[in-house]
PDB file of C-alpha atoms in Angstrom:
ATOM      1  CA  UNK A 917     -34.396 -16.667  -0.118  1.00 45.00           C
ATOM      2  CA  UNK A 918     -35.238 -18.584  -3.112  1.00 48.00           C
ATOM      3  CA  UNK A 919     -33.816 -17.466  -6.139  1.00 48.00           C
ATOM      4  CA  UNK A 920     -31.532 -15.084  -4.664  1.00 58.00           C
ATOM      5  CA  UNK A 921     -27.837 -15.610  -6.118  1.00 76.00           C
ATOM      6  CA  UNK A 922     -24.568 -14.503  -4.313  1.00 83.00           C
ATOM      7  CA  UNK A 923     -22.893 -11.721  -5.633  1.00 92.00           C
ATOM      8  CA  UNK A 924     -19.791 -12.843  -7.429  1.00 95.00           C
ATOM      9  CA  UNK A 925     -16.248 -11.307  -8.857  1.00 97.00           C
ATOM     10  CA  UNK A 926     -16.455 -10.173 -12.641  1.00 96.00           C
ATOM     11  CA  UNK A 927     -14.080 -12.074 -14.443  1.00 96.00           C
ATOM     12  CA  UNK A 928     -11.894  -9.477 -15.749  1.00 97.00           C
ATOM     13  CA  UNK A 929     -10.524  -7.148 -12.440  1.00 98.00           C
ATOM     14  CA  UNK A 930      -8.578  -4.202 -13.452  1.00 98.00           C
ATOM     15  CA  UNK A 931      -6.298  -3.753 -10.141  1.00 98.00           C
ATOM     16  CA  UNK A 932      -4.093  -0.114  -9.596  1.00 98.00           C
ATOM     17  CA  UNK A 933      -1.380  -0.506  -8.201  1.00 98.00           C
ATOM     18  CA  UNK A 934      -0.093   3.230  -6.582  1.00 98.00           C
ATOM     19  CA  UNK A 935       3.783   3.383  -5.792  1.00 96.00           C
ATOM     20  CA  UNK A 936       4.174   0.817  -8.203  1.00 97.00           C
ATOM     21  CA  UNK A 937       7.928   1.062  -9.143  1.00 95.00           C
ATOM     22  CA  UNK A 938       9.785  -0.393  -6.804  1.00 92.00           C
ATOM     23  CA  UNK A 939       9.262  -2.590  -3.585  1.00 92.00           C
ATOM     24  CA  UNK A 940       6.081  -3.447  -2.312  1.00 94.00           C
ATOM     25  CA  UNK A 941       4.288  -1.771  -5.267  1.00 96.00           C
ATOM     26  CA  UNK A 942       6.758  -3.604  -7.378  1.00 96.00           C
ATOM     27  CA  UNK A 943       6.041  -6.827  -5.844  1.00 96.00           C
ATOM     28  CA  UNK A 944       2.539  -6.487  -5.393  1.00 98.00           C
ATOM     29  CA  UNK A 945       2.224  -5.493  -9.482  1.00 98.00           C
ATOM     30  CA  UNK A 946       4.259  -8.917 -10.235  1.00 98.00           C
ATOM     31  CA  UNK A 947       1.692 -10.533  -7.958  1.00 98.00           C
ATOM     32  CA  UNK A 948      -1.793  -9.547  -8.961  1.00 98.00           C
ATOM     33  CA  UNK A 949      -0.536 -10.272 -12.788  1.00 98.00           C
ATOM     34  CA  UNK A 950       0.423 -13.414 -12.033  1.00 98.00           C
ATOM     35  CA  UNK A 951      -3.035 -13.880 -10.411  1.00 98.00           C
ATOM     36  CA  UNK A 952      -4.443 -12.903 -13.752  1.00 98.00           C
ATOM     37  CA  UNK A 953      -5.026  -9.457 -13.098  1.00 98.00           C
ATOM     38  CA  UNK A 954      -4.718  -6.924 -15.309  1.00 98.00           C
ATOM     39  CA  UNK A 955      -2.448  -4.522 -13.487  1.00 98.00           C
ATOM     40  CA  UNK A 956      -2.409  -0.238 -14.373  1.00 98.00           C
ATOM     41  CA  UNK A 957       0.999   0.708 -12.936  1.00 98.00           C
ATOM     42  CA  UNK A 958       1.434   3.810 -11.500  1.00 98.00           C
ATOM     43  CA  UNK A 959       4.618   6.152 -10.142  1.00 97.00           C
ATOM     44  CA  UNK A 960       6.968   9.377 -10.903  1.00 96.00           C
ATOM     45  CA  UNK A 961       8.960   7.202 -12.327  1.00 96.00           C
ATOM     46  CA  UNK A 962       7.440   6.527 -15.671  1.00 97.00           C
ATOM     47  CA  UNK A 963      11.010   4.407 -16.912  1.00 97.00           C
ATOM     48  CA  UNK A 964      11.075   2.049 -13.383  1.00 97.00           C
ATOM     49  CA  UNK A 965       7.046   1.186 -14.417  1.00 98.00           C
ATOM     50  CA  UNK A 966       7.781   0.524 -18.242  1.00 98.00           C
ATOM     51  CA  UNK A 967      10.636  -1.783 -17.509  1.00 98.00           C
ATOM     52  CA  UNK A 968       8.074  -3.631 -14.835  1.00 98.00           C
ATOM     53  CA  UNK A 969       5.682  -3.936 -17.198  1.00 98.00           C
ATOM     54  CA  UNK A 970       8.241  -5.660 -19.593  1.00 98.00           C
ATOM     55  CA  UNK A 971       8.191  -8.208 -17.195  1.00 98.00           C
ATOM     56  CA  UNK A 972       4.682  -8.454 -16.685  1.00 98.00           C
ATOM     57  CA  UNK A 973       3.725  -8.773 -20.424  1.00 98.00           C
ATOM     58  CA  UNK A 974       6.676 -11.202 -20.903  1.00 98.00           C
ATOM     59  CA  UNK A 975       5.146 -13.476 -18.371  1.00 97.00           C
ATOM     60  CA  UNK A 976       2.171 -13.314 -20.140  1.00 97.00           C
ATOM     61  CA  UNK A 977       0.026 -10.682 -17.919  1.00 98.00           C
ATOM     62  CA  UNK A 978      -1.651  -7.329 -18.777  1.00 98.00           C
ATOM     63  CA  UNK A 979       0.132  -4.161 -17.633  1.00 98.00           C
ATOM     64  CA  UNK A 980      -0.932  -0.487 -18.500  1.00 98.00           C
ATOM     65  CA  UNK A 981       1.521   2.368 -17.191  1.00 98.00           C
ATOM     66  CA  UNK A 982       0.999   5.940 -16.671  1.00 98.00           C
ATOM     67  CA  UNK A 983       2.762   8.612 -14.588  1.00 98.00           C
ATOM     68  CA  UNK A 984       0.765   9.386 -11.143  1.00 98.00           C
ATOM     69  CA  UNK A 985       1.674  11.679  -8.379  1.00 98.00           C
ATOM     70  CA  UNK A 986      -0.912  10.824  -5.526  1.00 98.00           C
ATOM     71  CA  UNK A 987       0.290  14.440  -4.027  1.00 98.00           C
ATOM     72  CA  UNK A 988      -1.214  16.158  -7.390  1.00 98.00           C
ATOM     73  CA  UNK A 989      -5.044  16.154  -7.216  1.00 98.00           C
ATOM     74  CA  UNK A 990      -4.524  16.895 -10.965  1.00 98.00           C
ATOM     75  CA  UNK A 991      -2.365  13.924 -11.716  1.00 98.00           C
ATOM     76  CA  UNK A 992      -4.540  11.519  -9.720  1.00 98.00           C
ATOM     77  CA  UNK A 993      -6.966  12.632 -11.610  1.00 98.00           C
ATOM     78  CA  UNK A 994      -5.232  12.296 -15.440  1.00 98.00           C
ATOM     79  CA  UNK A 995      -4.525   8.529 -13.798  1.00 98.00           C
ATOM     80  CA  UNK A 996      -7.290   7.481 -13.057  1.00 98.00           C
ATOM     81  CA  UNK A 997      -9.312   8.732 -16.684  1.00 98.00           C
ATOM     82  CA  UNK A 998      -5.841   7.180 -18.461  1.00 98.00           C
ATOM     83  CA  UNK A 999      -6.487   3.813 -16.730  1.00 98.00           C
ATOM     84  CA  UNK A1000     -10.508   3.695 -17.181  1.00 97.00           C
ATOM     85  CA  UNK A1001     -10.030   4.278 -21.277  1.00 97.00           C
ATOM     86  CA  UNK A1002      -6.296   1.651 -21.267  1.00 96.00           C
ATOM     87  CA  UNK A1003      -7.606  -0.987 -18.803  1.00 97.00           C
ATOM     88  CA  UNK A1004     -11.305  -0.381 -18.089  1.00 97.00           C
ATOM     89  CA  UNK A1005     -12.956   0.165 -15.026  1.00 98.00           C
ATOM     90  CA  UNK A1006     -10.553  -0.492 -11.910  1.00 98.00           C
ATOM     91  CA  UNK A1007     -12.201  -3.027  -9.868  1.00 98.00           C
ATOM     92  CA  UNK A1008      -9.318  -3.293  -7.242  1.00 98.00           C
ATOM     93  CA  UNK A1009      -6.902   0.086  -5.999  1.00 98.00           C
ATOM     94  CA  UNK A1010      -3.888  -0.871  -4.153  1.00 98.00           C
ATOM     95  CA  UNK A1011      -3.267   2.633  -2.225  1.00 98.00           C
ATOM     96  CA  UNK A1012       0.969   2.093  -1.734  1.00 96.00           C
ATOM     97  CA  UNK A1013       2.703   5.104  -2.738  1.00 92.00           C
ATOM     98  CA  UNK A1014       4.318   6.572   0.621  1.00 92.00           C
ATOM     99  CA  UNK A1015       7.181   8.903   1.640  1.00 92.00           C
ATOM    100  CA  UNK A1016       9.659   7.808   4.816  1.00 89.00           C
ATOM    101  CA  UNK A1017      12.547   9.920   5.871  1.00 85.00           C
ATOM    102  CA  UNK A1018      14.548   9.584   9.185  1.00 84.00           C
ATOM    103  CA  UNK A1019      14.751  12.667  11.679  1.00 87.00           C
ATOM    104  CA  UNK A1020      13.637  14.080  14.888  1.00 90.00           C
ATOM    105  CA  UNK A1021      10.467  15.444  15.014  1.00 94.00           C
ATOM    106  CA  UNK A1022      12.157  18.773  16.460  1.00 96.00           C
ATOM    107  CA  UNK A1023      14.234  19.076  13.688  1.00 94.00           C
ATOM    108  CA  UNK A1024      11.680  18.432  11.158  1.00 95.00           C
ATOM    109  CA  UNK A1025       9.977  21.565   9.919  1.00 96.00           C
ATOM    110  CA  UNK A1026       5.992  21.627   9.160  1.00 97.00           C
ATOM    111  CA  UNK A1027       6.854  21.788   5.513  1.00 97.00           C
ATOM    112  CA  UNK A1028       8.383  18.119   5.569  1.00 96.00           C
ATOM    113  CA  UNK A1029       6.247  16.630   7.766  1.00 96.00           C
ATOM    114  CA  UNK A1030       3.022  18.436   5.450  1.00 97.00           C
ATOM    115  CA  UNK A1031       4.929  16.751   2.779  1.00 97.00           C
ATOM    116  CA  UNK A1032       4.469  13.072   4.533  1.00 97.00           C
ATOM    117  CA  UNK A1033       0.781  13.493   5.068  1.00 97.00           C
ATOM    118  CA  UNK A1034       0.019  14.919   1.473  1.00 98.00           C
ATOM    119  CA  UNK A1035       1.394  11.920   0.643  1.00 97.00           C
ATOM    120  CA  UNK A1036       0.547   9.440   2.977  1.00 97.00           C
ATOM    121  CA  UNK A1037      -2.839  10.218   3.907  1.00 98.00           C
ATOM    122  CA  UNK A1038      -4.319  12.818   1.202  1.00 98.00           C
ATOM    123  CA  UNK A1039      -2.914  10.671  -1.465  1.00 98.00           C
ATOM    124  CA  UNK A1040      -4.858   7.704  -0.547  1.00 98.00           C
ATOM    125  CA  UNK A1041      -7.872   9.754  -0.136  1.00 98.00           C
ATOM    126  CA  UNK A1042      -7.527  11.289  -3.662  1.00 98.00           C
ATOM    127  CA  UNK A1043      -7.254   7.685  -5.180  1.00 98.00           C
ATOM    128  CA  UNK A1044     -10.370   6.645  -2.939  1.00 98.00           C
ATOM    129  CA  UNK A1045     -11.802   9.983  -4.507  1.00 98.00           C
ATOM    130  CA  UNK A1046     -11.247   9.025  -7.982  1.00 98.00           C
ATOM    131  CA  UNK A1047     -11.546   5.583  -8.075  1.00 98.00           C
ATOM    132  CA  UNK A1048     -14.611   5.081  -5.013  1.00 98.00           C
ATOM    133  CA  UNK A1049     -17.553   6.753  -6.594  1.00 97.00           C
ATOM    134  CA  UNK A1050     -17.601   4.377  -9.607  1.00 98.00           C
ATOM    135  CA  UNK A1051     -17.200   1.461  -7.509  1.00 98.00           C
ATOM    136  CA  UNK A1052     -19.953   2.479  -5.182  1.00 98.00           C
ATOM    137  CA  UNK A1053     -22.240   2.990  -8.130  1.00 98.00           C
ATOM    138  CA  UNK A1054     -21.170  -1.060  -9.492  1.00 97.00           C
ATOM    139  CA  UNK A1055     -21.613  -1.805  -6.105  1.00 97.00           C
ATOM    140  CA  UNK A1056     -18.509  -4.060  -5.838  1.00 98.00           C
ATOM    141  CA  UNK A1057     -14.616  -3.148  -5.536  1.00 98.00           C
ATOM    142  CA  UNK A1058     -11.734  -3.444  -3.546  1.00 98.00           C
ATOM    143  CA  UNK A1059      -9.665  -0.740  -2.078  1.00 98.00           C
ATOM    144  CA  UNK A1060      -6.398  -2.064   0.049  1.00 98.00           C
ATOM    145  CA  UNK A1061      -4.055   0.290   1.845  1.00 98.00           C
ATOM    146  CA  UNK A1062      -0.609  -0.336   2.674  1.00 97.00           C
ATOM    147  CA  UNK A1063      -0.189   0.827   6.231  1.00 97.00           C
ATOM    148  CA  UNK A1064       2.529  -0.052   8.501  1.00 94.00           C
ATOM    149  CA  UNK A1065       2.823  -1.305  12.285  1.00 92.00           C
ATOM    150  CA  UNK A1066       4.170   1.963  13.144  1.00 91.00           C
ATOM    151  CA  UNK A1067       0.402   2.709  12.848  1.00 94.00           C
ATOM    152  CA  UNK A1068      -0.217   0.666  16.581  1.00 93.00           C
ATOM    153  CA  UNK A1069       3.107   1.466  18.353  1.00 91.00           C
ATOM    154  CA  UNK A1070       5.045   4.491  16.756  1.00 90.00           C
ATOM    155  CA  UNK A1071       9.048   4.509  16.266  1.00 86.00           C
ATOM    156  CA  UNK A1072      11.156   7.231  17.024  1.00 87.00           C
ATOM    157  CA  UNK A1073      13.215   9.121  14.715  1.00 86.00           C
ATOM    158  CA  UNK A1074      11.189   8.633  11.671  1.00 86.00           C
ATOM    159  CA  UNK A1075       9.792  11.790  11.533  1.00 91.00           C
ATOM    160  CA  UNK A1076       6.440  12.016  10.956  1.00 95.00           C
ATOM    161  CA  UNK A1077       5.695   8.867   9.761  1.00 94.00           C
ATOM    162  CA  UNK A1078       3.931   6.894  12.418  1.00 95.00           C
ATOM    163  CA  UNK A1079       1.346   9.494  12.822  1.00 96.00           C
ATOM    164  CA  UNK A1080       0.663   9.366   8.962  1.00 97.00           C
ATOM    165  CA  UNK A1081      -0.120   5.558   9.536  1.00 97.00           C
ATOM    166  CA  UNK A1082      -2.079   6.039  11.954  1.00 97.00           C
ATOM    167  CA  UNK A1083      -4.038   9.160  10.166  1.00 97.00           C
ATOM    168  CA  UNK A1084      -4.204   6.966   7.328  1.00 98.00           C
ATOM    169  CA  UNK A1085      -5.820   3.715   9.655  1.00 98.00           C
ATOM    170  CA  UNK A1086      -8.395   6.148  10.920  1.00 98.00           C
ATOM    171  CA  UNK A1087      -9.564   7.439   7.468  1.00 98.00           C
ATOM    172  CA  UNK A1088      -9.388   3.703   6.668  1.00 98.00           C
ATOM    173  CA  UNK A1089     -11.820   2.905   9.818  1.00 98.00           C
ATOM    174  CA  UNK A1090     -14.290   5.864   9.196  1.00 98.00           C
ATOM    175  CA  UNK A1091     -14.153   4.891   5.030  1.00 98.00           C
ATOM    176  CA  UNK A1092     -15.067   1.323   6.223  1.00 98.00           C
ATOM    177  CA  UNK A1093     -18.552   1.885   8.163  1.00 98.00           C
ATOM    178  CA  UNK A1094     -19.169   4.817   5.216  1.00 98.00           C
ATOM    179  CA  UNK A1095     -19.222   1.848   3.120  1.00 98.00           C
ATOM    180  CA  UNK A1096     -21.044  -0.736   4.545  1.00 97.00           C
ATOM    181  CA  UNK A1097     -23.609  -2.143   2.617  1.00 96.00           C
ATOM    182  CA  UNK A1098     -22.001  -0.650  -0.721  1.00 98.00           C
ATOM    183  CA  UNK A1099     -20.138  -4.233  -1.801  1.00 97.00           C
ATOM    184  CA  UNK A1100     -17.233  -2.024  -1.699  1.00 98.00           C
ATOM    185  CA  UNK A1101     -14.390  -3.107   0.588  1.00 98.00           C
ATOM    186  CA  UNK A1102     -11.838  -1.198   2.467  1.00 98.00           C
ATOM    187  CA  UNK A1103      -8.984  -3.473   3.280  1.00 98.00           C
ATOM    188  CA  UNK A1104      -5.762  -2.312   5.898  1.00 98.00           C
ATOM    189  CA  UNK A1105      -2.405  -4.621   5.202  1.00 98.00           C
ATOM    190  CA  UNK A1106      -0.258  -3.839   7.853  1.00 96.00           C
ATOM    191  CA  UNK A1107       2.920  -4.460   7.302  1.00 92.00           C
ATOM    192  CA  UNK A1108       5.914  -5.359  10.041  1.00 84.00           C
ATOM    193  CA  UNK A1109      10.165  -4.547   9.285  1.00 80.00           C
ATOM    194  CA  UNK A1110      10.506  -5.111   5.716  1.00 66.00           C
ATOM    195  CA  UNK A1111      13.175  -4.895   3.162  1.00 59.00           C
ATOM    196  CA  UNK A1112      12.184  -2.246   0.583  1.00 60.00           C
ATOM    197  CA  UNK A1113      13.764   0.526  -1.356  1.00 49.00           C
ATOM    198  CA  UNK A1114      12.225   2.801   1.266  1.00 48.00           C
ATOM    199  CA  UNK A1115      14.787   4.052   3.056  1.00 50.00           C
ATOM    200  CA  UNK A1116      17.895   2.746   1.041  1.00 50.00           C
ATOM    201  CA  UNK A1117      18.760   6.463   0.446  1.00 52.00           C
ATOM    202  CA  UNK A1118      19.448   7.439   3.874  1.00 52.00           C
ATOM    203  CA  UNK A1119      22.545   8.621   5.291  1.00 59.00           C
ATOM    204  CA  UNK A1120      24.339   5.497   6.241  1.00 57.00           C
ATOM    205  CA  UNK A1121      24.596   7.437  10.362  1.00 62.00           C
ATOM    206  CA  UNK A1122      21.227   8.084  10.302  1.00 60.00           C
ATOM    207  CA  UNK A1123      19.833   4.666   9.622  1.00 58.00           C
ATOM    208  CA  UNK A1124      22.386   3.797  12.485  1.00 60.00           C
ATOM    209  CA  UNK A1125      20.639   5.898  14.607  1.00 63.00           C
ATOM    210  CA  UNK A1126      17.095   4.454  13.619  1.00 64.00           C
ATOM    211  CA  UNK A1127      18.031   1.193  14.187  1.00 64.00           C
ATOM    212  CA  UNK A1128      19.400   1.650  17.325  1.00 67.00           C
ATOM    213  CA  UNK A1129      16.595   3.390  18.554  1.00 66.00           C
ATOM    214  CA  UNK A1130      14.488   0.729  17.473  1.00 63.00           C
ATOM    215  CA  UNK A1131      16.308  -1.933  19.815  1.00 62.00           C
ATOM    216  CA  UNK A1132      16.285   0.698  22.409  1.00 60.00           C
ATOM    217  CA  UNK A1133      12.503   0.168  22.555  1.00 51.00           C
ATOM    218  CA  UNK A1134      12.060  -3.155  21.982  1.00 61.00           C
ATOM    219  CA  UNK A1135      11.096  -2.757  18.694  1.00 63.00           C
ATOM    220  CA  UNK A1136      13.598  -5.001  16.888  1.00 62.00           C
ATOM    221  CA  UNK A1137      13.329  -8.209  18.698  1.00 60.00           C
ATOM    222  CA  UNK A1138      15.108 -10.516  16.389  1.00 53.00           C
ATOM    223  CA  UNK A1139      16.953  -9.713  13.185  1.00 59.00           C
ATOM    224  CA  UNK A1140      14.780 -11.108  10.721  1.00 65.00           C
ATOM    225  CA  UNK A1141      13.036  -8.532   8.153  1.00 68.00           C
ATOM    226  CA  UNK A1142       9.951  -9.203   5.266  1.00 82.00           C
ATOM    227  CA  UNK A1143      10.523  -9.636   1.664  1.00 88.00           C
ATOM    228  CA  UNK A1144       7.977  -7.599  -0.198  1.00 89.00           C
ATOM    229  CA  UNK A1145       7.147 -10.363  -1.588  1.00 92.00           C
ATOM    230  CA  UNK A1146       5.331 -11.266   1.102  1.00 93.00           C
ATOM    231  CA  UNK A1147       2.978  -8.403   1.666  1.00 94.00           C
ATOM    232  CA  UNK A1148       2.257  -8.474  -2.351  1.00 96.00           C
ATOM    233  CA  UNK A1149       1.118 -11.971  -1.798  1.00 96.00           C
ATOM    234  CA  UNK A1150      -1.469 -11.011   1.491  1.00 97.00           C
ATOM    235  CA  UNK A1151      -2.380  -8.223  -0.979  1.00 98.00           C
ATOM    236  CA  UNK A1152      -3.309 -10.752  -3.382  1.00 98.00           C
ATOM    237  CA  UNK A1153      -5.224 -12.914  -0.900  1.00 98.00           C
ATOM    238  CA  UNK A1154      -6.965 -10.161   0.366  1.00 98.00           C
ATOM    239  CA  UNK A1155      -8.241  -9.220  -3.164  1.00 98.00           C
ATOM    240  CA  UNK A1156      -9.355 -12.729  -4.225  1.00 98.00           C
ATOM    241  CA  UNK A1157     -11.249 -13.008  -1.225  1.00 98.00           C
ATOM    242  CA  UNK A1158     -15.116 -14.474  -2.913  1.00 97.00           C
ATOM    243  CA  UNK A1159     -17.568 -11.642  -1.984  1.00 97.00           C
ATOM    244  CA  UNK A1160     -19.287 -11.663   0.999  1.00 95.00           C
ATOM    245  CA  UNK A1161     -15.825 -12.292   2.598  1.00 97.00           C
ATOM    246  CA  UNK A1162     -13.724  -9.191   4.135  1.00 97.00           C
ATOM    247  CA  UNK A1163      -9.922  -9.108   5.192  1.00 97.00           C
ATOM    248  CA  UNK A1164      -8.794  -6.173   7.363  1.00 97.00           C
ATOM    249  CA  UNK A1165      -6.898  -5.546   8.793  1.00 97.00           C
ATOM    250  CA  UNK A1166      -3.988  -7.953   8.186  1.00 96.00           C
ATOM    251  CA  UNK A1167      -1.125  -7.881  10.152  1.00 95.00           C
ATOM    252  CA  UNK A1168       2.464  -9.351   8.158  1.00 93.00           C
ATOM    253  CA  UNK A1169       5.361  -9.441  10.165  1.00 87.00           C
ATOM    254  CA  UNK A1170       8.574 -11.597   9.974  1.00 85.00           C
ATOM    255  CA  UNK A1171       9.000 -14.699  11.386  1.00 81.00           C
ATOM    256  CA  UNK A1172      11.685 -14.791  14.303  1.00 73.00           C
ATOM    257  CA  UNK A1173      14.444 -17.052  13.316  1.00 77.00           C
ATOM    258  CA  UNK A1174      14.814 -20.726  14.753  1.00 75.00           C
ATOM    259  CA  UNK A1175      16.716 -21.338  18.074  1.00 76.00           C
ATOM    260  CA  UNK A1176      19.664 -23.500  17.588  1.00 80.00           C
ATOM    261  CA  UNK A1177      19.483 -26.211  19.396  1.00 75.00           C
TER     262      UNK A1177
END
């Protein structure tokens, strides 16, 4: 029509990053800064974020920090006020926090595995809760969840983590038709093996035993794994995306290495 204009990014973007201090959240933090984002960090560990923010502001980007536990409807909450009055409004939430433990799912108790889903799933609905509603009501926003490719084909021995991907990519799916027609978008990255801090503090056997598994099922085909770096940077692209223009889901996995010839 004549005179209509398309809807365009603000220029200032407030992005959360959730699960921010180490890894992918790390990463992803570095990433959107870089971009010229103004990044709100948040994580338990209050000392990892300030020392990332360091960074940030040394390189010349905007960081805001603030303790969040995505399994505390209370903290989300504290968060998400902290970051509206430090940063502004967020105009991008990068849902990442997430808990991984190895084990048999007959060994695990209901507790633990409750404990993966509070995380896992209910935290990223309690950011969508107190982030979404403002968006909606701007009509523009970007919310991105870290899921994994355990989500399409689980792995054994890791617990209940597969099904928390996939409980998480179905909350995803029904959040995305909810939304259509809001000019807010839901966003799955899907990331494939990748080397994170995630699972660095398992018994050495039991990572053994993962692993193993894992070739057992064909799920380790080659012996090449992700740098986080590399899901922070589909992050990014899925984020700068011009409006009118939706990502999801995106798929990152590792490269297989070159045959010698």
């Amino acid at each position: 029509m004549a005179g209509s204009r398309k809807p365009v990014h603000p220029d200032r973007r407030p992005a959360v990053v959730a699960g921010a201090s180490s890894g992918i959240g790390a990463e992803t933090a570095r990433a959107l800064a870089a971009a010229g984002f103004p990044v709100a960090l948040g994580a338990r560990r209050v000392d990892r974020l300030e020392e990332l923010a360091g960074e940030i502001r040394e390189a010349g980007g905007e960081a805001f920090v603030h303790a969040l536990d995505v399994a505390s409807s209370a903290s989300v909450e504290k968060f998400a006020a902290a970051v509206s009055a430090g940063l502004g409004e967020a105009e991008v939430v990068v849902c990442n926090a997430g808990l991984l433990a190895p084990g048999a799912l007959l060994d695990a108790t209901t507790e633990e595995l409750a404990a993966e889903f509070d995380v896992n799933v209910l935290g990223a609905h309690r950011l969508v809760r107190a982030f979404g509603t403002g968006m909606v009501e701007r009509q523009r926003g970007d919310l991105v969840f870290v899921s994994s490719d355990t989500a399409l084909r689980a792995r054994p021995f890791m617990r209940g983590y597969s099904a928390t991907k996939s409980g998480l990519e179905g909350l995803v799916e029904a959040l995305q038709m909810e939304l259509e027609g809001s000019g807010v978008r839901a966003s799955v990255v899907r990331p494939g093996p990748t080397w994170s801090e995630m699972g660095s503090d398992w018994d050495a056997d039991a990572g053994a035993k993962v692993l193993t598994e894992w070739i057992k099922w064909g799920h380790a085909r080659h012996s090449h794994f992700l740098k986080a770096t590399a899901i922070a940077d589909a992050i990014v692209t899925v984020v700068s995306a011009p409006r009118g223009v939706h990502l999801s889901p995106v798929d990152v996995n590792p490269e297989a290495p070159l045959e010698k010839k």
